[in-house]
Amino acid sequence: MNVAAGPVAILAGSGALPGLIAERLAAAGRPHRILAFRGFAEPALRARADAVVGLLDVKGAVARLDSWRPDCVTLAGGVTRPRAAALLDAYAFLRNRDEIAAVVSGGDDNVLRGVITLLEERGLRLVGVPDIAPELLAEPVVYGARAPSGADRASITAGFALLDAVAPFDIGQAAIVHGRRVLAVEGPEGTDRMLARVRALGGLFLRRERQPGVLVKGPKRGQDLRVDLPAIGPRTIVNAARAGLAGVAVASGLTLVIDRPATVAAADRAGLFLVGIPPRDRMESS
Amino acid sequence: MNVAAGPVAILAGSGALPGLIAERLAAAGRPHRILAFRGFAEPALRARADAVVGLLDVKGAVARLDSWRPDCVTLAGGVTRPRAAALLDAYAFLRNRDEIAAVVSGGDDNVLRGVITLLEERGLRLVGVPDIAPELLAEPVVYGARAPSGADRASITAGFALLDAVAPFDIGQAAIVHGRRVLAVEGPEGTDRMLARVRALGGLFLRRERQPGVLVKGPKRGQDLRVDLPAIGPRTIVNAARAGLAGVAVASGLTLVIDRPATVAAADRAGLFLVGIPPRDRMESS
């Protein structure tokens, strides 16, 4: 099994990522097949997919993978967490019902671990963007025209320390910090909704304060980056600007920047900084 | 100075608490005066207040306190955090501008510490509900008709461990936990908005799961309970029910239950449990 060069199966959910990965693999001359999830994968991708299945058609998906025999599989793009009952039904033919129920009642990490185990038991190796398309990850650099100020750097440090503190609780891919005040910790609602919340807070009492907040984003400690990679894109920047933030800081090497040119252009247009923070600058406690 | 029996000045913001404290003090035959903040104190309380001042009329408030000479002062009820610039102006006659700016740019705790220092420098002792009306705090009991299940107890334990982990970051009076999943950590938006957020999440992917979530609430570690006491009331219960939660758990002895009979009745009506959790059950890590 050769992760660096063998054929890859892309299980494609929503968003631009599955297409970006396919592009990278095509550019590298690496064989790949696309299994698109109906109702999630974008139309353009679905049109060039090798197969299209329902998210809960586990049997159909497994049959395709069994016939394609890829070296490795990657899960890319978004899917909505299905209801527990639907998951139970879908996986029932493969697994003991109680065992699945135990997986489903845990955190998102648990569901993912269950899927990984299922794949690996069938001899399929799960890989992620860091393995097959690391060029898509943030680098430890200041992107665009604006750099974080000293105060922004302090907010960034406090933000990553906070994410570290909540990591054991299976939350906290992102937070918004404003000076020494934490304005939001991301829950299952996702980054865009968290930004909308802080935008609403701004109306309450943040308006006109001198130091705007900063969005920090990175993986949770122990997060499996093959299946759950933090990501930002142009929409993140636009929403951060609407929330009145000074900029966005992501963990370099561990965070996807979807459509980098458009993301950097959005930051420049809005006057926000966008910076990749290397591990050495993410570990201090506040 | 006799905290247990001397005259008390109540600096009254919004909500029922200032009136409840005044009632408790009256019942105990303890002398007290009410200084109501215009635009915040409820009309009924304002009508029987000894004085009404603007929130930023620091000079006026200090003059009243100087003339009343109470043994102690209590800050009760809500006020909106004023804009930094307004705070700077209001306190400018008392303090060095840079010093105030340093206070304002910190967390809410910092602003409160600044106010406390100002009062104490004038010989006024700040006291809180635990000192003068402990009957208003939650007891370590199950209120109402419904008790938390074993699964609810596990959520409660995980929730308090989470609050403990985020305590150093000046957030986290409350969280919502669902099995081992954390659905929300409270930021400056407050408990009601956090509950509304989880209600919206429910529409996304929580509907029909068997184990509903639990709201946990208590003070942050190191929180000054004289000025910033976690509180719940009937509205909290109604909002928790709308968010689909199983119940509400608060730190006993450290959380205010506003209008207890109405709060317990609301819990019974909605089929939610309401429980005070003693310290020995709040310290385990999840």
Coordinates of C-alpha atoms in Angstrom, one line a residue:
Chain A
M1 CA 0.0 0.0 0.0
N2 CA 1.6 3.2 -1.1
V3 CA -0.1 6.3 0.4
A4 CA 2.3 8.6 -1.5
A5 CA 1.5 7.3 -5.0
G6 CA -1.3 4.7 -5.3
P7 CA -4.9 5.2 -6.4
V8 CA -7.1 7.3 -4.2
A9 CA -10.9 7.1 -3.7
I10 CA -12.4 10.5 -2.8
L11 CA -15.7 10.2 -0.9
A12 CA -17.1 13.6 -1.7
G13 CA -19.4 15.7 0.4
S14 CA -20.3 19.4 -0.1
G15 CA -18.1 22.4 -0.7
A16 CA -15.0 23.0 -2.8
L17 CA -12.6 20.6 -1.1
P18 CA -13.3 17.4 -2.9
G19 CA -12.8 19.2 -6.3
L20 CA -9.6 20.8 -5.0
I21 CA -8.2 17.5 -3.9
A22 CA -9.1 15.9 -7.3
E23 CA -7.3 18.8 -9.0
R24 CA -4.2 18.3 -6.9
L25 CA -4.1 14.6 -7.6
A26 CA -4.7 15.2 -11.3
A27 CA -1.9 17.7 -11.4
A28 CA 0.4 15.1 -9.7
G29 CA -0.7 12.5 -12.2
R30 CA -2.1 10.3 -9.5
P31 CA -5.0 8.0 -10.2
H32 CA -8.2 8.7 -8.3
R33 CA -11.9 8.0 -8.4
I34 CA -14.7 10.1 -7.0
L35 CA -17.6 8.7 -5.0
A36 CA -20.0 11.6 -4.6
F37 CA -22.7 11.8 -1.9
R38 CA -26.1 12.7 -3.4
G39 CA -27.5 15.9 -1.9
F40 CA -24.1 17.0 -0.7
A41 CA -21.5 17.0 -3.5
E42 CA -21.6 20.0 -5.7
P43 CA -23.3 19.5 -9.1
A44 CA -20.1 20.1 -11.1
L45 CA -18.3 17.4 -9.1
R46 CA -21.2 15.1 -9.2
A47 CA -21.2 15.4 -13.0
R48 CA -17.6 14.1 -13.2
A49 CA -17.9 11.6 -10.3
D50 CA -17.3 7.9 -11.0
A51 CA -20.3 7.1 -8.8
V52 CA -23.1 8.9 -6.9
V53 CA -24.6 7.3 -3.8
G54 CA -26.8 8.4 -0.9
L55 CA -25.0 9.2 2.3
L56 CA -26.8 6.4 4.2
D57 CA -26.3 3.9 1.4
V58 CA -23.4 2.3 3.2
K59 CA -23.9 -0.9 1.3
G60 CA -23.6 0.9 -2.1
A61 CA -20.6 2.8 -1.0
V62 CA -18.8 -0.3 0.3
A63 CA -19.6 -2.2 -2.9
R64 CA -18.0 0.6 -5.1
L65 CA -14.9 0.6 -2.9
D66 CA -14.7 -3.2 -3.0
S67 CA -14.8 -3.1 -6.8
W68 CA -12.4 -0.1 -7.2
R69 CA -9.8 -1.4 -4.8
P70 CA -8.1 1.9 -4.1
D71 CA -4.9 2.1 -2.0
C72 CA -6.5 4.7 0.2
V73 CA -9.7 6.6 0.8
T74 CA -10.2 10.2 1.7
L75 CA -13.4 11.8 3.1
A76 CA -13.7 15.3 1.8
G77 CA -16.3 18.0 2.1
G78 CA -19.2 18.5 4.4
V79 CA -22.2 16.2 5.3
T80 CA -24.8 16.9 7.9
R81 CA -24.7 14.6 10.9
P82 CA -27.6 12.2 10.3
R83 CA -30.1 11.5 12.9
A84 CA -29.1 8.7 15.2
A85 CA -32.0 6.4 14.2
A86 CA -31.1 6.8 10.5
L87 CA -27.4 5.9 11.2
L88 CA -28.5 2.9 13.1
D89 CA -30.5 1.6 10.2
A90 CA -27.9 2.4 7.6
Y91 CA -25.1 0.5 9.4
A92 CA -27.2 -2.3 10.8
F93 CA -26.2 -4.7 8.1
L94 CA -22.6 -4.3 9.0
R95 CA -22.6 -4.1 12.7
N96 CA -24.1 -4.9 16.0
R97 CA -26.8 -2.4 16.8
D98 CA -25.7 -1.7 20.3
E99 CA -22.1 -1.1 19.2
I100 CA -23.3 1.5 16.7
A101 CA -25.6 3.1 19.3
A102 CA -22.6 3.6 21.6
V103 CA -20.7 5.3 18.8
V104 CA -23.6 7.5 17.9
S105 CA -24.3 8.7 21.4
G106 CA -20.7 10.0 21.8
G107 CA -19.2 13.1 20.3
D108 CA -18.6 13.8 16.6
D109 CA -15.2 12.3 17.1
N110 CA -16.8 9.0 18.1
V111 CA -18.9 8.9 14.9
L112 CA -15.8 9.5 12.8
R113 CA -13.8 6.9 14.7
G114 CA -16.6 4.4 14.0
V115 CA -16.5 5.2 10.2
I116 CA -12.7 4.9 10.2
T117 CA -12.8 1.5 12.0
L118 CA -15.4 0.3 9.4
L119 CA -13.2 1.3 6.5
E120 CA -10.0 -0.1 8.1
E121 CA -11.7 -3.4 8.8
R122 CA -12.3 -3.7 5.1
G123 CA -8.6 -3.1 4.3
L124 CA -9.1 0.5 3.2
R125 CA -6.6 3.0 4.6
L126 CA -8.1 6.4 5.3
V127 CA -5.9 9.4 4.4
G128 CA -6.5 13.1 4.6
V129 CA -5.4 16.4 3.0
P130 CA -2.1 16.4 5.0
D131 CA -1.2 13.1 3.4
I132 CA -2.2 13.6 -0.2
A133 CA -2.5 17.4 -0.8
P134 CA -0.6 19.3 1.9
E135 CA -0.3 22.3 -0.4
L136 CA -3.9 23.1 0.6
L137 CA -3.0 23.8 4.2
A138 CA -2.1 27.1 5.8
E139 CA 1.6 28.0 5.9
P140 CA 3.2 29.8 8.9
V141 CA 3.1 33.2 7.2
V142 CA 1.3 36.5 7.1
Y143 CA -1.0 36.4 4.0
G144 CA -2.1 39.5 2.3
A145 CA -1.4 43.1 3.0
R146 CA -2.0 43.4 6.7
A147 CA -0.1 42.0 9.7
P148 CA -1.5 41.4 13.2
S149 CA -0.5 44.0 15.7
G150 CA 1.1 43.3 19.1
A151 CA -2.3 43.4 20.7
D152 CA -3.7 41.0 18.0
R153 CA -0.8 38.7 18.7
A154 CA -1.7 38.6 22.4
S155 CA -5.4 37.8 21.5
I156 CA -4.1 35.0 19.2
T157 CA -2.0 33.5 22.0
A158 CA -4.9 33.6 24.5
G159 CA -7.2 32.1 21.9
F160 CA -5.0 29.1 21.2
A161 CA -4.5 28.6 24.9
L162 CA -8.3 28.5 25.3
L163 CA -8.7 26.0 22.5
D164 CA -6.1 23.9 24.2
A165 CA -8.0 24.1 27.5
V166 CA -11.4 22.9 26.0
A167 CA -9.8 20.3 23.8
P168 CA -10.6 17.4 26.2
F169 CA -14.3 18.2 25.8
D170 CA -14.6 17.4 22.1
I171 CA -15.3 21.1 21.2
G172 CA -13.3 24.1 20.3
Q173 CA -12.0 24.2 16.7
A174 CA -12.3 28.0 17.0
A175 CA -12.8 30.9 19.3
I176 CA -13.1 34.6 19.1
V177 CA -10.9 36.7 21.5
H178 CA -11.0 40.4 22.1
G179 CA -8.1 41.6 24.2
R180 CA -8.3 39.3 27.2
R181 CA -12.1 38.8 26.7
V182 CA -13.3 35.6 25.1
L183 CA -16.3 36.5 23.0
A184 CA -17.2 33.0 21.8
V185 CA -16.1 29.4 21.8
E186 CA -17.3 27.4 18.8
G187 CA -19.7 24.6 19.5
P188 CA -21.4 22.3 16.9
E189 CA -22.9 25.4 15.2
G190 CA -19.7 26.0 13.2
T191 CA -17.5 29.0 12.6
D192 CA -19.9 31.0 10.5
R193 CA -22.7 30.9 13.1
M194 CA -20.2 31.8 15.8
L195 CA -19.2 34.8 13.8
A196 CA -22.8 35.8 13.3
R197 CA -23.3 35.6 17.1
V198 CA -20.3 37.9 17.8
R199 CA -21.6 40.3 15.1
A200 CA -24.9 40.5 17.1
L201 CA -22.9 41.0 20.4
G202 CA -21.2 43.9 18.7
G203 CA -24.5 45.7 18.6
L204 CA -24.8 45.2 22.3
F205 CA -21.6 46.6 23.7
L206 CA -18.5 46.2 21.6
R207 CA -19.1 49.0 19.1
R208 CA -16.3 51.6 19.0
E209 CA -14.0 49.8 21.3
R210 CA -10.5 50.3 20.2
Q211 CA -9.2 46.8 19.8
P212 CA -11.3 44.5 17.7
G213 CA -11.4 40.8 18.2
V214 CA -9.6 38.0 16.5
L215 CA -10.8 34.6 15.2
V216 CA -8.5 31.8 16.0
K217 CA -9.0 28.4 14.5
G218 CA -7.1 25.1 14.5
P219 CA -7.7 21.4 15.2
K220 CA -8.6 20.1 18.6
R221 CA -5.9 18.2 20.4
G222 CA -6.1 14.6 19.3
Q223 CA -8.4 15.5 16.4
D224 CA -8.1 13.1 13.5
L225 CA -7.0 15.4 10.6
R226 CA -7.7 12.7 8.0
V227 CA -11.4 13.2 8.5
D228 CA -11.9 16.5 10.3
L229 CA -9.7 19.3 9.2
P230 CA -10.4 22.9 10.3
A231 CA -11.0 25.0 7.3
I232 CA -11.5 28.7 6.4
G233 CA -12.3 30.3 3.1
P234 CA -13.5 33.6 1.6
R235 CA -16.8 33.3 3.4
T236 CA -15.0 33.0 6.8
I237 CA -13.2 36.3 6.0
V238 CA -16.4 38.1 5.0
N239 CA -18.2 36.9 8.1
A240 CA -15.2 37.9 10.3
A241 CA -15.3 41.4 8.8
R242 CA -19.0 41.6 9.5
A243 CA -18.4 40.6 13.1
G244 CA -16.0 43.6 13.3
L245 CA -12.9 41.5 13.8
A246 CA -9.3 42.6 13.1
G247 CA -8.3 39.4 11.5
V248 CA -8.1 35.6 11.4
A249 CA -5.3 33.3 12.7
V250 CA -5.2 29.7 11.9
A251 CA -2.9 26.8 13.0
S252 CA -0.4 26.4 10.2
G253 CA 0.0 23.0 8.7
L254 CA -3.3 21.9 10.2
T255 CA -5.9 24.2 8.7
L256 CA -7.3 24.1 5.3
V257 CA -7.4 27.4 3.4
I258 CA -10.1 26.8 0.8
D259 CA -9.4 28.8 -2.4
R260 CA -6.4 30.6 -1.1
P261 CA -6.3 33.5 -3.7
A262 CA -9.9 34.4 -3.1
T263 CA -9.5 34.1 0.7
V264 CA -6.5 36.4 0.7
A265 CA -8.2 38.8 -1.7
A266 CA -11.2 38.9 0.6
A267 CA -9.0 39.7 3.6
D268 CA -7.2 42.5 1.7
R269 CA -10.5 43.9 0.6
A270 CA -11.9 43.9 4.1
G271 CA -8.7 45.2 5.7
L272 CA -8.3 42.1 7.9
F273 CA -5.1 40.2 8.6
L274 CA -4.9 36.5 7.8
V275 CA -2.0 34.6 9.4
G276 CA -0.9 31.0 9.8
I277 CA 0.5 30.4 13.4
P278 CA 3.2 27.8 13.7
P279 CA 3.2 25.3 16.6
R280 CA 5.9 27.1 18.6
D281 CA 3.6 30.1 18.9
R282 CA 0.5 28.2 19.8
M283 CA 1.6 26.4 23.0
E284 CA 1.9 29.2 25.5
S285 CA -0.7 29.5 28.2
S286 CA -2.2 33.0 28.5
Chain B
M1 CA -18.4 47.5 60.6
N2 CA -21.0 44.8 61.0
V3 CA -21.8 42.9 57.7
A4 CA -24.4 40.8 59.5
A5 CA -26.5 43.6 60.9
G6 CA -25.5 47.1 59.9
P7 CA -27.3 49.4 57.3
V8 CA -27.0 48.2 53.7
A9 CA -27.0 50.4 50.5
I10 CA -28.5 48.5 47.6
L11 CA -27.2 49.8 44.2
A12 CA -30.1 48.5 42.0
G13 CA -29.9 47.6 38.4
S14 CA -32.6 45.7 36.3
G15 CA -34.5 42.6 37.2
A16 CA -36.1 41.2 40.4
L17 CA -33.0 40.7 42.5
P18 CA -32.7 44.2 44.0
G19 CA -36.4 44.0 45.2
L20 CA -35.9 40.4 46.5
I21 CA -32.8 41.6 48.6
A22 CA -34.8 44.6 49.9
E23 CA -37.6 42.2 50.9
R24 CA -35.2 39.8 52.7
L25 CA -33.6 42.7 54.6
A26 CA -37.0 44.2 55.5
A27 CA -38.1 40.8 56.8
A28 CA -35.0 40.6 58.9
G29 CA -35.6 44.1 60.2
R30 CA -32.3 45.3 58.8
P31 CA -32.0 49.0 57.8
H32 CA -31.3 49.6 54.1
R33 CA -31.5 52.2 51.4
I34 CA -32.0 51.8 47.7
L35 CA -30.0 53.7 45.0
A36 CA -31.7 52.9 41.7
F37 CA -30.0 53.2 38.3
R38 CA -32.2 55.1 35.9
G39 CA -33.0 53.1 32.8
F40 CA -32.2 49.8 34.6
A41 CA -34.1 49.5 37.9
E42 CA -37.7 48.3 37.5
P43 CA -40.3 51.0 37.8
A44 CA -41.8 49.5 41.1
L45 CA -38.4 49.6 42.7
R46 CA -37.5 53.0 41.4
A47 CA -40.7 54.3 42.9
R48 CA -39.7 53.2 46.4
A49 CA -35.9 53.9 46.0
D50 CA -34.3 56.5 48.2
A51 CA -32.5 57.9 45.2
V52 CA -32.3 57.5 41.4
V53 CA -29.1 58.2 39.5
G54 CA -27.7 57.6 36.0
L55 CA -25.4 54.6 35.7
L56 CA -22.5 56.8 34.7
D57 CA -23.2 59.5 37.3
V58 CA -20.5 58.2 39.5
K59 CA -20.2 61.5 41.2
G60 CA -23.9 61.5 42.2
A61 CA -23.8 57.9 43.4
V62 CA -20.7 58.5 45.5
A63 CA -22.3 61.6 47.0
R64 CA -25.3 59.6 48.1
L65 CA -23.2 56.9 49.6
D66 CA -21.1 59.5 51.4
S67 CA -24.2 61.0 52.9
W68 CA -25.9 57.7 53.8
R69 CA -22.8 56.2 55.4
P70 CA -24.0 52.5 55.1
D71 CA -21.9 49.7 56.7
C72 CA -21.9 47.9 53.4
V73 CA -23.0 48.2 49.8
T74 CA -24.4 45.6 47.5
L75 CA -24.6 45.8 43.7
A76 CA -27.8 43.9 42.5
G77 CA -29.5 43.5 39.2
G78 CA -28.3 43.9 35.7
V79 CA -26.7 46.8 33.9
T80 CA -25.3 46.9 30.4
R81 CA -21.6 47.2 30.1
P82 CA -21.1 50.8 29.0
R83 CA -18.9 51.7 26.1
A84 CA -15.3 52.1 27.1
A85 CA -15.2 55.8 26.2
A86 CA -18.2 56.5 28.3
L87 CA -16.7 54.6 31.3
L88 CA -13.5 56.6 30.8
D89 CA -15.3 59.9 31.0
A90 CA -17.5 58.9 33.9
Y91 CA -14.6 57.8 36.1
A92 CA -12.2 60.5 35.0
F93 CA -12.8 62.8 38.0
L94 CA -11.8 60.0 40.3
R95 CA -9.0 58.2 38.6
N96 CA -6.1 58.4 36.3
R97 CA -7.3 57.9 32.8
D98 CA -4.7 55.3 31.8
E99 CA -5.4 53.3 34.9
I100 CA -9.1 53.2 34.0
A101 CA -8.3 52.3 30.4
A102 CA -6.3 49.3 31.7
V103 CA -9.3 48.1 33.7
V104 CA -11.7 48.6 30.8
S105 CA -9.6 46.7 28.2
G106 CA -9.6 43.6 30.4
G107 CA -12.4 41.2 31.0
D108 CA -15.7 41.9 32.8
D109 CA -13.9 40.7 36.0
N110 CA -11.5 43.6 35.5
V111 CA -14.2 46.2 35.3
L112 CA -15.8 44.8 38.4
R113 CA -12.5 44.7 40.3
G114 CA -12.1 48.3 39.4
V115 CA -15.5 49.2 40.8
I116 CA -14.8 47.3 44.0
T117 CA -11.5 49.0 44.5
L118 CA -13.2 52.4 44.0
L119 CA -15.8 51.6 46.7
E120 CA -13.3 50.1 49.1
E121 CA -11.0 53.1 48.8
R122 CA -13.9 55.2 50.1
G123 CA -14.3 52.9 53.1
L124 CA -17.4 51.1 51.7
R125 CA -17.4 47.4 52.1
L126 CA -19.0 45.5 49.2
V127 CA -21.2 42.5 50.1
G128 CA -23.3 40.2 48.0
V129 CA -26.3 37.9 48.3
P130 CA -24.2 35.1 50.0
D131 CA -23.5 37.6 52.8
I132 CA -26.9 39.3 53.3
A133 CA -29.5 37.1 51.7
P134 CA -28.2 33.5 51.4
E135 CA -31.8 32.2 51.4
L136 CA -32.0 33.3 47.8
L137 CA -29.3 30.8 46.7
A138 CA -29.8 27.3 45.3
E139 CA -29.7 24.5 47.8
P140 CA -28.1 21.0 47.2
V141 CA -31.5 19.4 46.4
V142 CA -33.7 18.2 43.6
Y143 CA -36.4 20.8 43.2
G144 CA -39.8 19.9 41.8
A145 CA -41.2 16.7 40.5
R146 CA -38.5 15.3 38.3
A147 CA -35.0 14.1 39.1
P148 CA -32.0 13.8 36.8
S149 CA -31.4 10.3 35.3
G150 CA -28.0 8.6 35.5
A151 CA -27.2 9.9 32.0
D152 CA -28.2 13.4 33.0
R153 CA -25.9 13.1 36.0
A154 CA -23.0 12.2 33.7
S155 CA -23.8 15.2 31.5
I156 CA -23.8 17.4 34.6
T157 CA -20.4 16.1 35.7
A158 CA -19.0 16.7 32.3
G159 CA -20.5 20.2 32.2
F160 CA -19.0 21.3 35.5
A161 CA -15.6 19.9 34.5
L162 CA -15.8 22.0 31.3
L163 CA -16.7 25.1 33.2
D164 CA -13.7 24.5 35.4
A165 CA -11.4 24.1 32.3
V166 CA -12.5 27.4 30.8
A167 CA -12.5 29.3 34.1
P168 CA -9.0 30.8 33.6
F169 CA -10.3 32.6 30.4
D170 CA -12.9 34.7 32.2
I171 CA -15.8 33.0 30.5
G172 CA -18.0 30.0 31.2
Q173 CA -20.7 30.6 33.8
A174 CA -22.8 28.1 31.9
A175 CA -22.6 25.3 29.3
I176 CA -25.0 22.9 27.6
V177 CA -23.9 19.3 27.5
H178 CA -25.7 16.4 25.7
G179 CA -24.3 13.0 26.6
R180 CA -20.5 13.6 26.0
R181 CA -21.1 16.3 23.4
V182 CA -20.7 19.9 24.4
L183 CA -23.4 21.9 22.6
A184 CA -22.5 25.4 23.8
V185 CA -20.2 27.3 26.1
E186 CA -21.6 30.6 27.3
G187 CA -19.9 33.7 26.2
P188 CA -20.9 37.3 26.9
E189 CA -24.2 36.7 25.1
G190 CA -25.7 35.3 28.3
T191 CA -27.6 32.1 29.1
D192 CA -30.8 32.9 27.3
R193 CA -29.1 33.6 24.0
M194 CA -27.0 30.4 24.5
L195 CA -30.2 28.5 25.0
A196 CA -31.7 30.0 21.8
R197 CA -28.6 28.9 19.9
V198 CA -29.0 25.4 21.0
R199 CA -32.7 25.5 20.2
A200 CA -31.6 26.4 16.6
L201 CA -29.0 23.6 16.6
G202 CA -31.8 21.2 17.5
G203 CA -33.4 21.8 14.1
L204 CA -30.1 20.9 12.5
F205 CA -29.3 17.5 13.9
L206 CA -30.4 16.9 17.5
R207 CA -34.1 16.2 16.9
R208 CA -35.3 12.9 18.2
E209 CA -32.1 11.8 19.8
R210 CA -32.9 9.9 22.9
Q211 CA -30.9 11.8 25.5
P212 CA -31.6 15.5 25.7
G213 CA -29.0 18.0 26.9
V214 CA -28.6 19.6 30.2
L215 CA -27.8 23.2 31.2
V216 CA -25.2 23.5 33.8
K217 CA -24.5 26.8 35.5
G218 CA -22.3 28.1 38.3
P219 CA -19.7 30.7 39.0
K220 CA -16.4 30.8 37.3
R221 CA -13.4 29.9 39.5
G222 CA -12.3 33.0 41.3
Q223 CA -15.5 34.9 40.3
D224 CA -16.4 37.5 42.9
L225 CA -19.8 36.4 44.1
R226 CA -20.4 39.8 45.7
V227 CA -20.9 41.4 42.3
D228 CA -21.4 38.6 39.8
L229 CA -23.6 35.8 40.9
P230 CA -24.9 33.3 38.4
A231 CA -28.6 33.3 38.3
I232 CA -31.6 31.4 36.9
G233 CA -35.3 32.1 37.0
P234 CA -38.5 31.0 35.3
R235 CA -37.4 32.4 31.9
T236 CA -34.3 30.2 32.1
I237 CA -36.5 27.2 32.5
V238 CA -38.8 28.2 29.7
N239 CA -35.9 28.7 27.4
A240 CA -34.2 25.4 28.4
A241 CA -37.5 23.6 27.6
R242 CA -37.6 25.4 24.2
A243 CA -34.1 24.2 23.5
G244 CA -35.3 20.6 24.2
L245 CA -33.2 20.1 27.3
A246 CA -33.9 17.5 30.0
G247 CA -33.2 19.9 32.9
V248 CA -31.0 22.5 34.6
A249 CA -28.3 21.9 37.1
V250 CA -26.8 24.8 39.2
A251 CA -24.0 25.0 41.6
S252 CA -25.7 25.0 45.0
G253 CA -24.8 27.8 47.4
L254 CA -23.3 29.8 44.6
T255 CA -26.3 30.4 42.2
L256 CA -29.2 32.6 42.6
V257 CA -32.7 31.2 41.9
I258 CA -34.8 34.2 41.1
D259 CA -38.4 33.7 42.3
R260 CA -38.0 30.1 43.3
P261 CA -41.7 29.1 43.5
A262 CA -42.3 30.3 39.9
T263 CA -39.0 28.7 38.7
V264 CA -39.9 25.3 40.2
A265 CA -43.4 25.5 38.9
A266 CA -42.1 26.3 35.4
A267 CA -39.8 23.2 35.6
D268 CA -42.7 21.0 36.6
R269 CA -44.9 22.4 33.9
A270 CA -42.2 21.7 31.3
G271 CA -41.2 18.3 32.6
L272 CA -37.7 19.5 33.3
F273 CA -35.6 18.7 36.3
L274 CA -34.0 21.5 38.4
V275 CA -31.2 20.5 40.7
G276 CA -28.6 22.1 42.9
I277 CA -25.3 20.4 42.7
P278 CA -23.1 20.5 45.9
P279 CA -19.3 21.1 45.6
R280 CA -18.4 17.5 46.1
D281 CA -20.2 16.6 42.9
R282 CA -18.8 19.4 40.8
M283 CA -15.1 18.7 41.0
E284 CA -14.6 15.5 39.1
S285 CA -13.0 15.7 35.7
S286 CA -15.0 14.0 32.9

